[in-house]
PDB file of C-alpha atoms in Angstrom:
ATOM      1  CA  MET A 216     -12.463  -0.570  -4.812  1.00  0.00           C
ATOM      2  CA  ARG A 217     -15.845   0.218  -5.921  1.00  0.00           C
ATOM      3  CA  THR A 218     -18.056   1.929  -3.183  1.00  0.00           C
ATOM      4  CA  ALA A 219     -21.340   3.869  -2.998  1.00  0.00           C
ATOM      5  CA  SER A 220     -19.172   7.097  -3.168  1.00  0.00           C
ATOM      6  CA  GLY A 221     -17.199   5.971  -6.399  1.00  0.00           C
ATOM      7  CA  GLU A 222     -14.029   4.190  -7.142  1.00  0.00           C
ATOM      8  CA  LYS A 223     -10.607   4.411  -5.372  1.00  0.00           C
ATOM      9  CA  ILE A 224      -7.273   2.925  -6.223  1.00  0.00           C
ATOM     10  CA  TYR A 225      -5.005   1.964  -3.448  1.00  0.00           C
ATOM     11  CA  GLU A 226      -1.072   1.710  -3.738  1.00  0.00           C
ATOM     12  CA  ALA A 227       1.339  -0.605  -1.542  1.00  0.00           C
ATOM     13  CA  GLY A 228       1.318   0.683   1.951  1.00  0.00           C
ATOM     14  CA  GLN A 229      -1.835   2.752   2.070  1.00  0.00           C
ATOM     15  CA  ALA A 230      -4.188   2.229   4.953  1.00  0.00           C
ATOM     16  CA  TYR A 231      -7.896   2.177   4.210  1.00  0.00           C
ATOM     17  CA  TYR A 232     -11.380   1.596   5.683  1.00  0.00           C
ATOM     18  CA  TRP A 233     -14.090   0.017   3.507  1.00  0.00           C
ATOM     19  CA  GLY A 234     -17.573   0.526   4.752  1.00  0.00           C
ATOM     20  CA  PRO A 235     -20.713  -1.772   3.836  1.00  0.00           C
ATOM     21  CA  GLY A 236     -21.217  -2.082   0.309  1.00  0.00           C
ATOM     22  CA  HIS A 237     -17.962  -2.175  -1.209  1.00  0.00           C
ATOM     23  CA  ALA A 238     -16.788  -4.426  -4.070  1.00  0.00           C
ATOM     24  CA  PRO A 239     -13.000  -5.154  -4.309  1.00  0.00           C
ATOM     25  CA  GLU A 240     -11.216  -5.865  -7.656  1.00  0.00           C
ATOM     26  CA  ALA A 241      -7.543  -6.680  -7.686  1.00  0.00           C
ATOM     27  CA  LEU A 242      -5.836  -5.362 -10.788  1.00  0.00           C
ATOM     28  CA  GLU A 243      -2.793  -7.285 -10.180  1.00  0.00           C
ATOM     29  CA  ASP A 244      -1.365  -9.871  -7.885  1.00  0.00           C
ATOM     30  CA  VAL A 245      -1.619  -8.655  -4.288  1.00  0.00           C
ATOM     31  CA  ASP A 246      -1.012  -9.729  -0.617  1.00  0.00           C
ATOM     32  CA  VAL A 247      -3.188  -8.107   2.054  1.00  0.00           C
ATOM     33  CA  VAL A 248      -3.213  -7.802   6.083  1.00  0.00           C
ATOM     34  CA  GLU A 249      -6.645  -6.852   7.288  1.00  0.00           C
ATOM     35  CA  PHE A 250      -7.465  -6.078  10.765  1.00  0.00           C
ATOM     36  CA  SER A 251     -11.102  -6.340  11.813  1.00  0.00           C
ATOM     37  CA  PRO A 252     -13.059  -6.291  15.139  1.00  0.00           C
ATOM     38  CA  THR A 253     -13.737 -10.122  15.776  1.00  0.00           C
ATOM     39  CA  VAL A 254     -17.473  -9.993  16.393  1.00  0.00           C
ATOM     40  CA  GLU A 255     -17.943  -8.063  13.185  1.00  0.00           C
ATOM     41  CA  PHE A 256     -15.593 -10.009  11.110  1.00  0.00           C
ATOM     42  CA  ASN A 257     -17.339 -13.203  12.247  1.00  0.00           C
ATOM     43  CA  GLU A 258     -20.744 -11.943  11.342  1.00  0.00           C
ATOM     44  CA  VAL A 259     -19.321 -11.168   7.692  1.00  0.00           C
ATOM     45  CA  VAL A 260     -17.709 -14.742   7.454  1.00  0.00           C
ATOM     46  CA  ASP A 261     -20.946 -16.365   8.596  1.00  0.00           C
ATOM     47  CA  HIS A 262     -22.725 -14.385   5.859  1.00  0.00           C
ATOM     48  CA  ILE A 263     -20.596 -15.474   3.232  1.00  0.00           C
ATOM     49  CA  LYS A 264     -20.558 -18.980   4.171  1.00  0.00           C
ATOM     50  CA  ALA A 265     -24.484 -18.850   4.344  1.00  0.00           C
ATOM     51  CA  GLN A 266     -24.595 -17.448   0.798  1.00  0.00           C
ATOM     52  CA  MET A 267     -22.229 -20.207  -0.522  1.00  0.00           C
ATOM     53  CA  GLY A 268     -24.542 -22.978   0.535  1.00  0.00           C
TER      54      GLY A 268
END
């Protein structure tokens, strides 16, 4: 994960928090389960949809 404070590599089983401004990059195939507050999650999804046209 590239963030404003630098890069971080996560391994299987690790928990994480990615604040605003992160840029994910998968170095291999991965399954991810994420939990986000509903209101904030919907704001992000709406933003992504708007950027896609």
